[in-house]
mmCIF file of C-alpha atoms in Angstrom:
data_model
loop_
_atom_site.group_PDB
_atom_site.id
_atom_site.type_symbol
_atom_site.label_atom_id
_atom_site.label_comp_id
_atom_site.label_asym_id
_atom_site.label_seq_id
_atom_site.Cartn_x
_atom_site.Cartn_y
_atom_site.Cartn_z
ATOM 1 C CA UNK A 1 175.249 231.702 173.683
ATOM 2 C CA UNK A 2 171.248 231.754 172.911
ATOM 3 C CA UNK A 3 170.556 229.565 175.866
ATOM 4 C CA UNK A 4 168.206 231.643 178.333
ATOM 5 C CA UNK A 5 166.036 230.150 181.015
ATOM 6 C CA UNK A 6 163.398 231.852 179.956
ATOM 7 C CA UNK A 7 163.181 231.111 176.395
ATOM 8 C CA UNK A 8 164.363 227.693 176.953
ATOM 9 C CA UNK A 9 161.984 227.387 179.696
ATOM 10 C CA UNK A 10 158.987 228.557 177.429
ATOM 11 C CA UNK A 11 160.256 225.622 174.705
ATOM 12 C CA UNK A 12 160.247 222.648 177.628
ATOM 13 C CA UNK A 13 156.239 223.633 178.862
ATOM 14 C CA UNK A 14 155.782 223.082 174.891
ATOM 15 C CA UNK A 15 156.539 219.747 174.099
ATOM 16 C CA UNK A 16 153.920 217.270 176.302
ATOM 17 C CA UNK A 17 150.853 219.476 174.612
ATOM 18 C CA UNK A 18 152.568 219.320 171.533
ATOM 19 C CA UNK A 19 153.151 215.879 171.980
ATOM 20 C CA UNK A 20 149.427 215.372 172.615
ATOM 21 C CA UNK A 21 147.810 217.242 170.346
ATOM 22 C CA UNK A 22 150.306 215.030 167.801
ATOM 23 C CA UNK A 23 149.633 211.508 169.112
ATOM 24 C CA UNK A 24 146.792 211.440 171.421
ATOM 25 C CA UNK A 25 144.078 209.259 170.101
ATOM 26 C CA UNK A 26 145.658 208.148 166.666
ATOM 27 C CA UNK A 27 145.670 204.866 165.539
ATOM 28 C CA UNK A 28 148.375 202.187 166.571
ATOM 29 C CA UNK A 29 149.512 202.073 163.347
ATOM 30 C CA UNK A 30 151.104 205.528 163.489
ATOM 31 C CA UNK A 31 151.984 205.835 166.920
ATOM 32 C CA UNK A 32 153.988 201.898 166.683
ATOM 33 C CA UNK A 33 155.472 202.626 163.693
ATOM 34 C CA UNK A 34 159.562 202.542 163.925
ATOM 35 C CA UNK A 35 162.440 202.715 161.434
ATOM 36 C CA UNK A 36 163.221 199.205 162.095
ATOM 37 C CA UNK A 37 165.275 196.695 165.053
ATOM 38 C CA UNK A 38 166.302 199.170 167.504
ATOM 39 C CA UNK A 39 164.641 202.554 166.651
ATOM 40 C CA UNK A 40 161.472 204.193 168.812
ATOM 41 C CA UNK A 41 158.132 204.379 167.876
ATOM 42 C CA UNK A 42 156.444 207.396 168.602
ATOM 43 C CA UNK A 43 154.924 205.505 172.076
ATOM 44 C CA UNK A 44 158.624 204.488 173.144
ATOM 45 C CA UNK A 45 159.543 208.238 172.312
ATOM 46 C CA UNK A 46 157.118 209.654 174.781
ATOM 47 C CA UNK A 47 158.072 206.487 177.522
ATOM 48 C CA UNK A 48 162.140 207.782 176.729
ATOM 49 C CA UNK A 49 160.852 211.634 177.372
ATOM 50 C CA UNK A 50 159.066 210.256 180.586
ATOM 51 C CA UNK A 51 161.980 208.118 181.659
ATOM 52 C CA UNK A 52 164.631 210.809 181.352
ATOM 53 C CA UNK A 53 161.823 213.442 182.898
ATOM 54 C CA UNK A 54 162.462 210.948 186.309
ATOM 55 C CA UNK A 55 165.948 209.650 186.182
ATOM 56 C CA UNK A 56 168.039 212.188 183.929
ATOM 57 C CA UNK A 57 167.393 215.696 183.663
ATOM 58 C CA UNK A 58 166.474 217.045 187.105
ATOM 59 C CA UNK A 59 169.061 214.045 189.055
ATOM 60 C CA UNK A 60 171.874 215.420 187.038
ATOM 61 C CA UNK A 61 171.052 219.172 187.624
ATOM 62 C CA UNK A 62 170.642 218.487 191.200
ATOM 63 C CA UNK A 63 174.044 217.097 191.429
ATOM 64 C CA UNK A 64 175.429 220.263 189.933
ATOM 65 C CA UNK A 65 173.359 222.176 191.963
ATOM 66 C CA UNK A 66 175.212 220.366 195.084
ATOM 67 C CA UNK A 67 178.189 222.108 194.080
ATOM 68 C CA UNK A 68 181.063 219.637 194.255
ATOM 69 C CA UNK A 69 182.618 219.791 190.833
ATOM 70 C CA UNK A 70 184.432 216.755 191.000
ATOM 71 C CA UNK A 71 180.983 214.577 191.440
ATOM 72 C CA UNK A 72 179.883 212.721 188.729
ATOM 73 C CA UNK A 73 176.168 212.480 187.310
ATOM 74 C CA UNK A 74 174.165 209.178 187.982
ATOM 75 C CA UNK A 75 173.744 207.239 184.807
ATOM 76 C CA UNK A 76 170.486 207.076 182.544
ATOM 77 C CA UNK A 77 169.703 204.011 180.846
ATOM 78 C CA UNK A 78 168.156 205.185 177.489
ATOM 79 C CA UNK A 79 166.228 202.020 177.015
ATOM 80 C CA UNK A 80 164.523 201.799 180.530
ATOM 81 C CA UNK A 81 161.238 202.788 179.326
ATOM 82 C CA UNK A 82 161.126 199.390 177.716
ATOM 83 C CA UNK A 83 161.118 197.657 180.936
ATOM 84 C CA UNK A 84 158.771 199.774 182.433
ATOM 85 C CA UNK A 85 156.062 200.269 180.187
ATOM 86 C CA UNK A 86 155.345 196.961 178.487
ATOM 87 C CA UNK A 87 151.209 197.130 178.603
ATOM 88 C CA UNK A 88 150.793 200.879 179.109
ATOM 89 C CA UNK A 89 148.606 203.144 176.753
ATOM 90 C CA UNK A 90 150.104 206.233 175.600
ATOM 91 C CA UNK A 91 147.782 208.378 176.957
ATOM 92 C CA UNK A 92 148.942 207.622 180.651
ATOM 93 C CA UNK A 93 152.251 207.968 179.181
ATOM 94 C CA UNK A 94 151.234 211.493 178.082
ATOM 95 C CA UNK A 95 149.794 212.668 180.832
ATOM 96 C CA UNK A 96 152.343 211.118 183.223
ATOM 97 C CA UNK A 97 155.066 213.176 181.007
ATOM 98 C CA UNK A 98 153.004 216.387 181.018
ATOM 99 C CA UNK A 99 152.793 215.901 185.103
ATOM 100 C CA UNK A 100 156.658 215.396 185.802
ATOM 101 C CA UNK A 101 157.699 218.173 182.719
ATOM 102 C CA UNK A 102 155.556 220.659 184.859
ATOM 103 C CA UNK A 103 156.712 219.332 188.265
ATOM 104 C CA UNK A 104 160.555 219.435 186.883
ATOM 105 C CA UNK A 105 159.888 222.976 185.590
ATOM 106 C CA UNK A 106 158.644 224.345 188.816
ATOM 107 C CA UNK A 107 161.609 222.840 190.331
ATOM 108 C CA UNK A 108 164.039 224.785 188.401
ATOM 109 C CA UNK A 109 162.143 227.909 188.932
ATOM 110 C CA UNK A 110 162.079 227.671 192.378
ATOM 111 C CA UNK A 111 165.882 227.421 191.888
ATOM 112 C CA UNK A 112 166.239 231.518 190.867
ATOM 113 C CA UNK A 113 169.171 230.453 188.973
ATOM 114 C CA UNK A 114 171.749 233.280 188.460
ATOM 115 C CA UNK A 115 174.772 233.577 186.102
ATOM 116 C CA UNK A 116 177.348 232.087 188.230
ATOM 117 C CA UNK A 117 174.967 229.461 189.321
ATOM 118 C CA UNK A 118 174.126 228.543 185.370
ATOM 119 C CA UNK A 119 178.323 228.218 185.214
ATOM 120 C CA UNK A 120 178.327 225.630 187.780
ATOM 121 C CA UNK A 121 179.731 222.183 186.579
ATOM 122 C CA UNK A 122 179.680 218.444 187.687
ATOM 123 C CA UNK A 123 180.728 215.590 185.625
ATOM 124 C CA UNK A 124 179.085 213.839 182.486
ATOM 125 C CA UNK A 125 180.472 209.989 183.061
ATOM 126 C CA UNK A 126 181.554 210.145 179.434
ATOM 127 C CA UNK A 127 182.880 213.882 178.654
ATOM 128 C CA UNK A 128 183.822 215.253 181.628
ATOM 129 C CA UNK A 129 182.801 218.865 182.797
ATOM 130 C CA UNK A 130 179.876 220.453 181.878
ATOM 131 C CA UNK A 131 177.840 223.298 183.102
ATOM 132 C CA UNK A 132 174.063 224.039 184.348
ATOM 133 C CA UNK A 133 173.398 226.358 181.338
ATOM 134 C CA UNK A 134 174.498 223.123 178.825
ATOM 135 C CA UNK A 135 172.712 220.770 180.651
ATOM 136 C CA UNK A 136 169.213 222.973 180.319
ATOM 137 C CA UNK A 137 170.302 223.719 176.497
ATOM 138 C CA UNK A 138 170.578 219.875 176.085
ATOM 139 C CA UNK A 139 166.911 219.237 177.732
ATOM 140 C CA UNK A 140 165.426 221.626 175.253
ATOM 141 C CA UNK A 141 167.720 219.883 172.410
ATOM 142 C CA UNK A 142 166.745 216.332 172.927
ATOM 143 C CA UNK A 143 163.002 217.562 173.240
ATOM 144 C CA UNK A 144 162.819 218.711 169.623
ATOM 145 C CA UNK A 145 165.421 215.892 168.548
ATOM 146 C CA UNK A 146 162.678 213.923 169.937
ATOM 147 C CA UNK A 147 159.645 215.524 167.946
ATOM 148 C CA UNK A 148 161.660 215.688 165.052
ATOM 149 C CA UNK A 149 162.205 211.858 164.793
ATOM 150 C CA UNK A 150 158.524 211.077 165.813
ATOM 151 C CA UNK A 151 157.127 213.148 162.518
ATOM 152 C CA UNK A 152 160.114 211.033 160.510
ATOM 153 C CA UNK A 153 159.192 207.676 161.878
ATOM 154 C CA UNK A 154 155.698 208.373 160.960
ATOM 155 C CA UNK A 155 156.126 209.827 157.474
ATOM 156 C CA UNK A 156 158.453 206.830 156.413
ATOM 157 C CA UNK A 157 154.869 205.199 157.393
ATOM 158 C CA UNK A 158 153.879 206.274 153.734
ATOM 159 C CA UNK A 159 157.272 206.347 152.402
ATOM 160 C CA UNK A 160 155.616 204.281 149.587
ATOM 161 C CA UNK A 161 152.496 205.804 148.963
ATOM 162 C CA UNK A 162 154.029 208.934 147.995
ATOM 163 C CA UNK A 163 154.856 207.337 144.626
ATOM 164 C CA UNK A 164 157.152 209.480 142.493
ATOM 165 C CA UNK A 165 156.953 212.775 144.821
ATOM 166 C CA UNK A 166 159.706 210.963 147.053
ATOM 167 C CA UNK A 167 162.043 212.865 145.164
ATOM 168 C CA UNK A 168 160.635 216.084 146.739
ATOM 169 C CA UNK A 169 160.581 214.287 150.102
ATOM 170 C CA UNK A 170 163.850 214.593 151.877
ATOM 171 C CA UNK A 171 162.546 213.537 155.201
ATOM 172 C CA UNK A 172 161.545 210.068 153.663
ATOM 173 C CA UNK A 173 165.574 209.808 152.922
ATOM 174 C CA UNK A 174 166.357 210.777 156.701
ATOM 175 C CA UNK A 175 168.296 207.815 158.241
ATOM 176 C CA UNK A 176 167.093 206.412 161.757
ATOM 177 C CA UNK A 177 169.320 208.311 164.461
ATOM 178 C CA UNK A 178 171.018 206.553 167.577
ATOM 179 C CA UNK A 179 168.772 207.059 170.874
ATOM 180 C CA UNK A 180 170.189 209.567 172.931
ATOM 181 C CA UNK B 1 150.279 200.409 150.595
ATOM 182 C CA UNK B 2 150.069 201.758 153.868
ATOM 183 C CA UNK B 3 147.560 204.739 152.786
ATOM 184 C CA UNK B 4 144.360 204.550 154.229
ATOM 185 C CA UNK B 5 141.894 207.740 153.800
ATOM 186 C CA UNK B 6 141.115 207.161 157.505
ATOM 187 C CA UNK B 7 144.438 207.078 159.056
ATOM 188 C CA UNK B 8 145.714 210.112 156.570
ATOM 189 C CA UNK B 9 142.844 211.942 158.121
ATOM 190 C CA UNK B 10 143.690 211.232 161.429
ATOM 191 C CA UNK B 11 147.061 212.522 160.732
ATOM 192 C CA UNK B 12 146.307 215.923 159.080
ATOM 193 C CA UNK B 13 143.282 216.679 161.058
ATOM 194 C CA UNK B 14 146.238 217.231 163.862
ATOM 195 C CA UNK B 15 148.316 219.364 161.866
ATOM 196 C CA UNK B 16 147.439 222.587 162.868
ATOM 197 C CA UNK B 17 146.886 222.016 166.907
ATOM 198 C CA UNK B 18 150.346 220.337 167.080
ATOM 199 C CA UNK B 19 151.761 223.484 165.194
ATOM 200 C CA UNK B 20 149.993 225.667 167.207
ATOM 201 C CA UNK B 21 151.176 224.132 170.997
ATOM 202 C CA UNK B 22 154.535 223.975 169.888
ATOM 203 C CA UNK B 23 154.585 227.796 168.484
ATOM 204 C CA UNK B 24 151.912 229.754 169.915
ATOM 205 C CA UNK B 25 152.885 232.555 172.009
ATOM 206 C CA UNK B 26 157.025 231.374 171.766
ATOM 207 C CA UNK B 27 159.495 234.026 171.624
ATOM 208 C CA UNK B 28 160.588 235.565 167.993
ATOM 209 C CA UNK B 29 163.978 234.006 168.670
ATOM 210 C CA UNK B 30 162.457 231.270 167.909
ATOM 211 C CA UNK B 31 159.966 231.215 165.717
ATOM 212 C CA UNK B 32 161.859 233.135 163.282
ATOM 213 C CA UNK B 33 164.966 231.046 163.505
ATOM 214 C CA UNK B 34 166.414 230.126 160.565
ATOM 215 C CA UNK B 35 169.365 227.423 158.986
ATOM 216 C CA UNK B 36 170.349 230.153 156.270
ATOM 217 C CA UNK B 37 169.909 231.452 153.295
ATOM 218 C CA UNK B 38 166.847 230.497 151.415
ATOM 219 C CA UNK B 39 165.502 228.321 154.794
ATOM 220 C CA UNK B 40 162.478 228.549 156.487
ATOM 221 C CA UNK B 41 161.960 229.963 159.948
ATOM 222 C CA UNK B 42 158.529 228.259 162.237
ATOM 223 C CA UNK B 43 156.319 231.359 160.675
ATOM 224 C CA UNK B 44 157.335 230.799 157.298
ATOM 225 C CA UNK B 45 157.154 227.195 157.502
ATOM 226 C CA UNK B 46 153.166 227.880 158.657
ATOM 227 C CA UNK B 47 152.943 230.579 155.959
ATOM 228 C CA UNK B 48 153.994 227.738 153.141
ATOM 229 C CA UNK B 49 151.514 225.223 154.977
ATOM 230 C CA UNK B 50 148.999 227.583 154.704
ATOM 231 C CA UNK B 51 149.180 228.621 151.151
ATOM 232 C CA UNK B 52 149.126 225.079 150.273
ATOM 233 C CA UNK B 53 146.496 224.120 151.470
ATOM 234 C CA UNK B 54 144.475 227.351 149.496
ATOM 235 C CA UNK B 55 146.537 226.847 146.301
ATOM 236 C CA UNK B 56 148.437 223.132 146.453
ATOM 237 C CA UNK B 57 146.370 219.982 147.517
ATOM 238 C CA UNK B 58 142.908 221.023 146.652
ATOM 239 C CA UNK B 59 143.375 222.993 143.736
ATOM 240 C CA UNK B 60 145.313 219.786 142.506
ATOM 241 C CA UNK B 61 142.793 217.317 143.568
ATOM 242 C CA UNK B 62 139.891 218.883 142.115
ATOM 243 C CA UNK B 63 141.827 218.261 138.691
ATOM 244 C CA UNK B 64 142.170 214.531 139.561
ATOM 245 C CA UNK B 65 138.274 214.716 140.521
ATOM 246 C CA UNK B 66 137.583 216.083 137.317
ATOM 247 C CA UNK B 67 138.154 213.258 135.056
ATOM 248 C CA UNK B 68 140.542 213.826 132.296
ATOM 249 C CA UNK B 69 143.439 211.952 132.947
ATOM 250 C CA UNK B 70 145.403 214.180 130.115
ATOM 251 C CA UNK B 71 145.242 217.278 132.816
ATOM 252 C CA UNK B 72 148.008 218.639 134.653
ATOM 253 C CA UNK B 73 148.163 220.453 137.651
ATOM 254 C CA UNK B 74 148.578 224.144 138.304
ATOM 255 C CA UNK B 75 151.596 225.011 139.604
ATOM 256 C CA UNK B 76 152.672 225.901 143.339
ATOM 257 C CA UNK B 77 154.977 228.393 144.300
ATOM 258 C CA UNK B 78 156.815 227.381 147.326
ATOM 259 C CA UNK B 79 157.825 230.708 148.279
ATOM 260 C CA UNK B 80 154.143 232.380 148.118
ATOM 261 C CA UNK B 81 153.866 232.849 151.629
ATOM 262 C CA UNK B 82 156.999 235.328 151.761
ATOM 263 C CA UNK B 83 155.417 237.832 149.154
ATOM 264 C CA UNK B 84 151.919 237.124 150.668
ATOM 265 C CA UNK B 85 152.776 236.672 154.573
ATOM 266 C CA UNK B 86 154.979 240.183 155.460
ATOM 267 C CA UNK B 87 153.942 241.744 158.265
ATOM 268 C CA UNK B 88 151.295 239.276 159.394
ATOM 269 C CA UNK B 89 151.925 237.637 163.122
ATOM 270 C CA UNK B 90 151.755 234.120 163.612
ATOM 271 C CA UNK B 91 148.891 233.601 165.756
ATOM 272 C CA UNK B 92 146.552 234.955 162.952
ATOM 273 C CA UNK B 93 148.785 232.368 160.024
ATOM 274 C CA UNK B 94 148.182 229.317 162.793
ATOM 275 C CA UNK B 95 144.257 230.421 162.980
ATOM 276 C CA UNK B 96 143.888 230.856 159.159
ATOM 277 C CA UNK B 97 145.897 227.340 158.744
ATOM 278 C CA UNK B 98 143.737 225.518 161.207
ATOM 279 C CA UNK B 99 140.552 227.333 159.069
ATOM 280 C CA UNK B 100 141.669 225.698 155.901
ATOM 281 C CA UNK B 101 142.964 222.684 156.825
ATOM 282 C CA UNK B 102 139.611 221.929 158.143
ATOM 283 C CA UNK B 103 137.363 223.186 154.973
ATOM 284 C CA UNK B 104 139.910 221.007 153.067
ATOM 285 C CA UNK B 105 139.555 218.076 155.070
ATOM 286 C CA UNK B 106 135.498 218.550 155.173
ATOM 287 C CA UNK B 107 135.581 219.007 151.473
ATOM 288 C CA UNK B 108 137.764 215.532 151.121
ATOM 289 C CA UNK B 109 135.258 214.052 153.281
ATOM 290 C CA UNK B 110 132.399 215.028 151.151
ATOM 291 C CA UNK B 111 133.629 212.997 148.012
ATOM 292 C CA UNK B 112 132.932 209.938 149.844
ATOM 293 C CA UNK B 113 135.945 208.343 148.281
ATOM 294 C CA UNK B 114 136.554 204.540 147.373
ATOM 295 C CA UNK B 115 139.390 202.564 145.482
ATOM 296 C CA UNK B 116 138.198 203.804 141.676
ATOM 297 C CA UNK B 117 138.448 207.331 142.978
ATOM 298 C CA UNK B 118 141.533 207.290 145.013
ATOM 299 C CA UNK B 119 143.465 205.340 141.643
ATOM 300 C CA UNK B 120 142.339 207.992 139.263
ATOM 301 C CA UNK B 121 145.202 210.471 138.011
ATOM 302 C CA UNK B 122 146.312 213.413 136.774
ATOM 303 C CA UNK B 123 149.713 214.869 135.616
ATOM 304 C CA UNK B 124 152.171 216.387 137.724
ATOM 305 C CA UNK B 125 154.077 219.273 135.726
ATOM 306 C CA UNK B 126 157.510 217.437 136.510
ATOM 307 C CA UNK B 127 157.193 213.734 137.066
ATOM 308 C CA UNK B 128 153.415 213.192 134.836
ATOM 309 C CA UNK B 129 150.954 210.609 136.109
ATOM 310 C CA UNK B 130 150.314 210.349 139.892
ATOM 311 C CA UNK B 131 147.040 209.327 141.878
ATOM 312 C CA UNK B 132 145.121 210.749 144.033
ATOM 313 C CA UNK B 133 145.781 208.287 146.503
ATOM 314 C CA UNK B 134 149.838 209.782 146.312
ATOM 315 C CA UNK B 135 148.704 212.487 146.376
ATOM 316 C CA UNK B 136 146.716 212.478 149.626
ATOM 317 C CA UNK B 137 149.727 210.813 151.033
ATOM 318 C CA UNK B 138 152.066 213.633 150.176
ATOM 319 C CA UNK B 139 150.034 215.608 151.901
ATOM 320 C CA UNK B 140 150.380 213.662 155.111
ATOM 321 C CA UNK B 141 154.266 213.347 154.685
ATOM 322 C CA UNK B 142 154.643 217.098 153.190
ATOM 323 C CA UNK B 143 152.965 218.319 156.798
ATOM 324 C CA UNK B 144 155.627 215.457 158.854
ATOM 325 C CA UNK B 145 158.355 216.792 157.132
ATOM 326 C CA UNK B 146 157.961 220.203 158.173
ATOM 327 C CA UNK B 147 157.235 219.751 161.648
ATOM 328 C CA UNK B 148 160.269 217.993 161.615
ATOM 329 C CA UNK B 149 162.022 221.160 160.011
ATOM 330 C CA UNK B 150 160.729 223.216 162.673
ATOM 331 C CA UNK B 151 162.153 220.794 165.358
ATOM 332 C CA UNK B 152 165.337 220.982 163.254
ATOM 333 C CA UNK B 153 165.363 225.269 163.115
ATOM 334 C CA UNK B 154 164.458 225.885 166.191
ATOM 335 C CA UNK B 155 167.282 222.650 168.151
ATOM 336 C CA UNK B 156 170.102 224.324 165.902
ATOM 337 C CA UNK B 157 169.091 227.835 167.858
ATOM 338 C CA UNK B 158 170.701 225.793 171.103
ATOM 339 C CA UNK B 159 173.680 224.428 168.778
ATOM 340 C CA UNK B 160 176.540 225.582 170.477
ATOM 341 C CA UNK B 161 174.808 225.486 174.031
ATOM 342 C CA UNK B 162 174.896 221.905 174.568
ATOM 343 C CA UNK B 163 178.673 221.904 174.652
ATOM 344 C CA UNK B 164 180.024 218.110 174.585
ATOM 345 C CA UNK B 165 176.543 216.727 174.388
ATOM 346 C CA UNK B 166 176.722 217.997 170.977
ATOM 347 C CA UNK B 167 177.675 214.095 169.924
ATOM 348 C CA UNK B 168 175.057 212.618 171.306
ATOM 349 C CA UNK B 169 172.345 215.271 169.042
ATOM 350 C CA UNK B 170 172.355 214.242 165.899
ATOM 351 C CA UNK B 171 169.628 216.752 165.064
ATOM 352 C CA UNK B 172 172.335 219.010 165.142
ATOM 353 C CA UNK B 173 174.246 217.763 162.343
ATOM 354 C CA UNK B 174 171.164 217.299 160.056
ATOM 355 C CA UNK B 175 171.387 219.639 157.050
ATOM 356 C CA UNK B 176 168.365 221.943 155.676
ATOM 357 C CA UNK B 177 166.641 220.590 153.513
ATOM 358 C CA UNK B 178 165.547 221.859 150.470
ATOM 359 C CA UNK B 179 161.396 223.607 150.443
ATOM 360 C CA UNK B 180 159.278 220.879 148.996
#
């Protein structure tokens, strides 16, 4: 196991300043850009991060952290941020996702999760069983999943342009991946 | 064409402080993950950015610039950071990047580019004739893709910590990719 809550920790305070110095203040044409019917632009990326900051992360660890095994997490709809932030600019979004990251963080430190703590398990609705420690490793996970299909979406932006160094491009080859 | 010299700009100019809030001051663990042999960890990914940018994009557009459509382009050695980089920490590589991304992007600036200028070529030592306007786009997608490989690196770090989420990450499954 490399999961620590330090380390993982230090990765999660990363990713709304990363995410602004990325996005903040670029043009819509980058920051709507998708991979076609479906797929998240880099605006309904930060909305999902936001949106699972609320409703997925810190719910689910709390019902862990209630410590009835048999319980099972509340669901997250993945496409909620669709809904909810039809006419919002993506600097509120930013700053509304750096707010709740650092509120969710605290949280969890105010926790002073142990071992045996980190073991506990509730329920995923699909798969079952699955620990504290997995559910923080999957946070930090989905955050760089996240970043990782933001650059993608926006380099396919000049998939064209490139002209014959696509070859030398892999990331222009990268196939849209299912939200999660 | 989705290339604009404005919007590629935009892009690059936020190269370096997006690198720099996602790595700064993280532990080794992960900024000198790697996917294997022959990969690149987060330093050496900001080592190769680096060295581009004194011996790749200029040094190549300058030829274009030049006139004489007959010339090809020095080459780049994509490993030129690992002979050059030992031993250096990554704060000062993010500072010298940041340094010579701007100079580059100031020196870009200073051509005062329009259509004639951005369809003028040069060759390539593999593939022959490409513009500058590819060019200047590669550059954009080049930086993209590694961010993304540094997302990549450093989720794989957390592989087996996710336990049965593992399905739902496809940045998990993605293979390296090969240095471009």
């Amino acid at each position: 196991m490399r999961f620590d809550l330090e380390s993982a920790s230090q990765l999660l305070r990363r990713t709304p300043a990363t995410l602004r110095a990325l996005l903040a203040g670029l043009d819509d044409g980058w920051t709507h850009a998708d991979e076609g019917e479906g797929t998240f632009s880099p605006f309904e990326v930060v909305g999902h991060l936001l949106e699972a900051e609320r409703t997925n992360w810190l719910p689910r660890a709390r019902v862990i952290r209630a410590g009835d095994p048999g319980a099972t997490f509340p669901p997250f709809d993945r496409y909620a941020h669709r809904r909810l932030h039809a006419g919002r600019t993506l600097d509120d979004l930013l700053d509304e996702f750096a707010a709740a990251r650092r509120e969710n963080l605290a949280e969890v430190a105010s926790w002073g999760l142990d071992e045996a703590a980190l073991r506990a398990t509730a329920n995923h609705p699909e798969f079952g069983p699955v620990s504290l420690a997995q559910l923080l490793s999957t946070w930090v996970v989905h955050d760089l999943g996240h970043l990782a299909q933001v650059a993608r979406v926006m380099a396919k932006r000049y998939g064209e342009d490139v002209g014959p160094w696509e070859r030398f491009l892999p990331i222009l080859r990268d196939r849209p991946k299912p939200a999660s």
